[in-house]
Tab-separated table of C-alpha atoms in Angstrom:
chain	number	residue	atom	x	y	z
R	1	MET	CA	-61.201	29.503	84.477
R	2	PRO	CA	-59.108	31.937	82.399
R	3	LYS	CA	-60.793	35.163	81.352
R	4	VAL	CA	-61.560	35.512	77.634
R	5	THR	CA	-60.175	38.829	76.464
R	6	ASP	CA	-61.774	41.165	73.937
R	7	GLU	CA	-58.742	40.575	71.702
R	8	HIS	CA	-59.369	36.820	71.774
R	9	ARG	CA	-63.059	37.273	70.986
R	10	ASP	CA	-62.232	39.593	68.087
R	11	ALA	CA	-59.615	37.168	66.783
R	12	MET	CA	-62.070	34.284	66.915
R	13	ARG	CA	-64.775	36.259	65.162
R	14	THR	CA	-62.297	37.242	62.459
R	15	ARG	CA	-61.183	33.625	62.064
R	16	ILE	CA	-64.777	32.450	61.664
R	17	GLN	CA	-65.606	35.299	59.283
R	18	ASP	CA	-62.515	34.500	57.181
R	19	ALA	CA	-63.664	30.898	56.964
R	20	ALA	CA	-67.176	31.999	56.038
R	21	LEU	CA	-65.920	34.391	53.364
R	22	THR	CA	-63.730	31.660	51.884
R	23	CYS	CA	-66.711	29.308	51.749
R	24	PHE	CA	-68.964	32.028	50.323
R	25	SER	CA	-66.361	32.716	47.618
R	26	ARG	CA	-66.297	29.025	46.778
R	27	LYS	CA	-70.007	28.172	47.008
R	28	GLY	CA	-71.942	31.435	47.345
R	29	PHE	CA	-73.960	32.571	50.350
R	30	ALA	CA	-76.770	30.097	49.737
R	31	GLY	CA	-74.539	27.154	48.890
R	32	ALA	CA	-72.175	27.331	51.872
R	33	SER	CA	-73.372	25.546	54.999
R	34	MET	CA	-72.406	26.049	58.624
R	35	ALA	CA	-70.714	22.636	58.443
R	36	ASP	CA	-68.559	23.947	55.576
R	37	ILE	CA	-67.636	27.041	57.570
R	38	ILE	CA	-66.841	25.077	60.741
R	39	LYS	CA	-64.562	22.762	58.772
R	40	GLU	CA	-62.832	25.697	57.029
R	41	ALA	CA	-62.275	27.465	60.370
R	42	ASP	CA	-60.818	24.249	61.825
R	43	LEU	CA	-62.860	24.707	64.995
R	44	SER	CA	-65.450	22.645	66.789
R	45	ALA	CA	-69.103	23.380	66.152
R	46	GLY	CA	-69.451	24.433	69.783
R	47	ALA	CA	-66.624	26.966	69.438
R	48	VAL	CA	-68.248	28.528	66.383
R	49	TYR	CA	-71.728	28.653	67.891
R	50	VAL	CA	-70.384	30.521	70.901
R	51	TYR	CA	-69.872	33.473	68.561
R	52	TYR	CA	-72.583	32.937	65.955
R	53	SER	CA	-75.898	31.311	66.699
R	54	SER	CA	-76.826	30.837	63.047
R	55	LYS	CA	-75.567	31.047	59.498
R	56	ALA	CA	-77.809	34.088	58.958
R	57	GLU	CA	-76.114	35.980	61.791
R	58	LEU	CA	-72.665	35.049	60.519
R	59	THR	CA	-73.585	35.942	56.938
R	60	LEU	CA	-74.749	39.389	58.000
R	61	ASP	CA	-71.573	39.976	60.001
R	62	ALA	CA	-69.373	38.832	57.119
R	63	GLY	CA	-71.321	40.960	54.643
R	64	ARG	CA	-71.026	43.967	56.921
R	65	ARG	CA	-67.284	43.424	57.191
R	66	ILE	CA	-66.817	43.330	53.410
R	67	MET	CA	-68.689	46.556	52.871
R	68	GLU	CA	-67.205	48.412	55.841
R	69	GLN	CA	-63.723	47.595	54.579
R	70	ARG	CA	-64.655	49.203	51.288
R	71	ALA	CA	-65.966	52.298	53.067
R	72	ALA	CA	-62.698	52.618	54.977
R	73	GLU	CA	-60.654	52.681	51.763
R	74	LEU	CA	-61.477	56.377	51.267
R	75	GLN	CA	-59.460	58.399	53.731
R	76	ASP	CA	-60.576	61.704	55.214
R	77	PHE	CA	-59.155	64.504	53.083
R	78	GLY	CA	-60.786	67.221	55.167
R	79	SER	CA	-57.559	68.197	56.933
R	80	ALA	CA	-55.064	67.190	54.229
R	81	ASP	CA	-52.635	69.821	52.946
R	82	GLU	CA	-53.456	68.886	49.348
R	83	VAL	CA	-56.632	67.299	48.055
R	84	PRO	CA	-55.976	65.083	44.997
R	85	PRO	CA	-58.504	65.271	42.139
R	86	PRO	CA	-61.322	62.729	41.778
R	87	GLN	CA	-59.900	61.359	38.529
R	88	GLN	CA	-56.952	60.183	40.630
R	89	VAL	CA	-58.710	59.189	43.846
R	90	PHE	CA	-61.553	57.017	42.543
R	91	PRO	CA	-59.639	54.925	39.966
R	92	ASN	CA	-57.017	54.297	42.677
R	93	LEU	CA	-59.767	53.284	45.093
R	94	LEU	CA	-61.262	50.961	42.496
R	95	ASN	CA	-57.906	49.322	41.810
R	96	THR	CA	-57.346	48.866	45.540
R	97	ILE	CA	-60.721	47.185	45.937
R	98	LEU	CA	-60.231	44.855	42.976
R	99	ARG	CA	-56.536	44.114	43.438
R	100	ASP	CA	-56.029	43.935	47.194
R	101	SER	CA	-59.227	42.318	48.445
R	102	PRO	CA	-59.624	38.579	47.847
R	103	PHE	CA	-63.309	38.975	48.680
R	104	ALA	CA	-64.160	41.785	46.232
R	105	PRO	CA	-66.342	39.468	44.060
R	106	LEU	CA	-68.491	38.829	47.119
R	107	LEU	CA	-69.682	42.430	46.947
R	108	LEU	CA	-71.923	41.319	44.091
R	109	GLN	CA	-73.403	38.612	46.280
R	110	VAL	CA	-73.970	41.105	49.103
R	111	TRP	CA	-75.899	43.356	46.718
R	112	ALA	CA	-77.880	40.387	45.417
R	113	GLU	CA	-78.790	39.316	48.953
R	114	ALA	CA	-79.797	42.899	49.789
R	115	SER	CA	-82.335	42.853	46.952
R	116	HIS	CA	-84.482	40.244	48.704
R	117	SER	CA	-83.318	40.112	52.332
R	118	PRO	CA	-84.578	42.937	54.589
R	119	ASP	CA	-81.741	42.313	57.070
R	120	PHE	CA	-79.108	42.487	54.339
R	121	ALA	CA	-80.822	45.546	52.868
R	122	LYS	CA	-80.478	47.330	56.220
R	123	VAL	CA	-76.770	46.510	56.407
R	124	ALA	CA	-76.236	47.606	52.803
R	125	ALA	CA	-78.190	50.835	53.325
R	126	LYS	CA	-76.087	51.741	56.348
R	127	ILE	CA	-72.830	51.144	54.507
R	128	TYR	CA	-74.018	52.932	51.372
R	129	THR	CA	-74.973	55.928	53.482
R	130	ASP	CA	-71.500	55.890	55.004
R	131	LEU	CA	-69.925	55.649	51.546
R	132	ILE	CA	-71.995	58.551	50.228
R	133	ASP	CA	-71.014	60.609	53.278
R	134	ARG	CA	-67.308	59.823	52.714
R	135	PHE	CA	-67.515	60.535	48.985
R	136	THR	CA	-69.369	63.781	49.650
R	137	ALA	CA	-66.861	64.937	52.285
R	138	TYR	CA	-63.941	64.227	49.971
R	139	LEU	CA	-65.571	65.851	46.926
R	140	SER	CA	-66.595	68.890	48.940
R	141	ALA	CA	-62.997	69.298	50.146
R	142	TYR	CA	-61.714	68.944	46.591
R	143	PHE	CA	-64.185	71.361	44.995
R	144	HIS	CA	-63.553	73.931	47.732
R	145	ARG	CA	-59.805	73.691	48.242
R	146	GLY	CA	-58.686	72.061	45.012
R	147	ALA	CA	-61.030	73.668	42.482
R	148	GLY	CA	-61.656	76.983	44.246
R	149	LEU	CA	-65.429	76.849	44.703
R	150	GLY	CA	-67.033	78.564	47.678
R	151	THR	CA	-67.989	76.389	50.631
R	152	ASP	CA	-71.714	76.233	49.843
R	153	ALA	CA	-71.185	75.673	46.114
R	154	ALA	CA	-68.604	72.954	46.812
R	155	GLU	CA	-70.930	71.133	49.211
R	156	ALA	CA	-73.869	71.371	46.805
R	157	LYS	CA	-71.845	70.005	43.882
R	158	ALA	CA	-70.420	67.204	46.035
R	159	GLU	CA	-73.877	66.182	47.281
R	160	GLN	CA	-75.185	66.178	43.718
R	161	ILE	CA	-72.549	63.916	42.176
R	162	ALA	CA	-71.519	61.614	45.063
R	163	PRO	CA	-74.349	59.093	44.388
R	164	ALA	CA	-73.357	58.958	40.705
R	165	VAL	CA	-69.708	58.356	41.615
R	166	LEU	CA	-70.756	55.480	43.880
R	167	ALA	CA	-72.847	54.072	41.034
R	168	LEU	CA	-69.791	54.306	38.760
R	169	MET	CA	-67.747	52.318	41.265
R	170	GLN	CA	-70.450	49.677	41.639
R	171	GLY	CA	-70.806	49.373	37.880
R	172	ALA	CA	-67.040	49.013	37.510
R	173	ILE	CA	-67.001	46.151	40.005
R	174	VAL	CA	-69.823	44.435	38.103
R	175	GLN	CA	-68.009	44.830	34.778
R	176	ASN	CA	-64.782	43.508	36.256
R	177	ALA	CA	-66.656	40.458	37.546
R	178	ILE	CA	-68.189	39.820	34.112
R	179	PHE	CA	-65.292	40.690	31.805
R	180	GLY	CA	-62.389	39.756	34.075
R	181	GLU	CA	-59.015	41.230	34.945
R	182	ASP	CA	-58.307	42.407	31.388
R	183	SER	CA	-61.142	44.920	31.638
R	184	ARG	CA	-59.853	46.661	34.775
R	185	GLU	CA	-57.481	49.096	33.069
R	186	ARG	CA	-60.043	50.013	30.421
R	187	ILE	CA	-62.725	50.654	33.033
R	188	ALA	CA	-60.386	52.678	35.273
R	189	SER	CA	-59.291	54.786	32.297
R	190	ALA	CA	-62.910	55.460	31.343
R	191	ILE	CA	-63.749	56.543	34.898
R	192	GLU	CA	-60.666	58.757	34.972
R	193	ALA	CA	-61.706	60.453	31.718
R	194	LEU	CA	-65.268	61.021	32.912
R	195	LEU	CA	-64.226	62.383	36.293
R	196	THR	CA	-61.695	64.706	34.637
R	197	GLU	CA	-64.600	66.337	32.834
R	198	ILE	CA	-66.554	66.669	36.074
R	199	ALA	CA	-63.603	68.053	38.027
R	200	ASP	CA	-62.798	70.800	35.525
């Protein structure tokens, strides 16, 4: 019997997650069934259940993937020669999330699930902590090397405003979902203006 490689397992998981995310986009987390996902993945039920024993397990994995991809959008500026200002970095990050990810609207569903599902809340809390850590590291690097604050002052300012910046990003995603594509430029411009004041 041929050995199943890690690459094959990862590829299959990704294929099933892609199918799940497509179904979730179409019907929502609650509305999509495992039968829908199996059909979308074009696999047998047995093949899918080898990797995921339940819709709940698959939903958590897919939700984790969405949010971890968002966390990875912010690169580590700690060793960069130049640290761009927040009024450039965060609107660019927002545009990347909204423009390049076909599953960005599902972030709203992940947050909604986290409000009443303890398992989803744990996943969301872990990713939010990672996001805050990434935002804080970037902002600390900017305030220290880009704005000339001392190390301690830069870290303190970054820790203070990172949660608010994350809230801005979340609010922007909500507004984009409600008001549509036409609102994206207006929202990004507003965030840029606000962050320019903070960065000065």
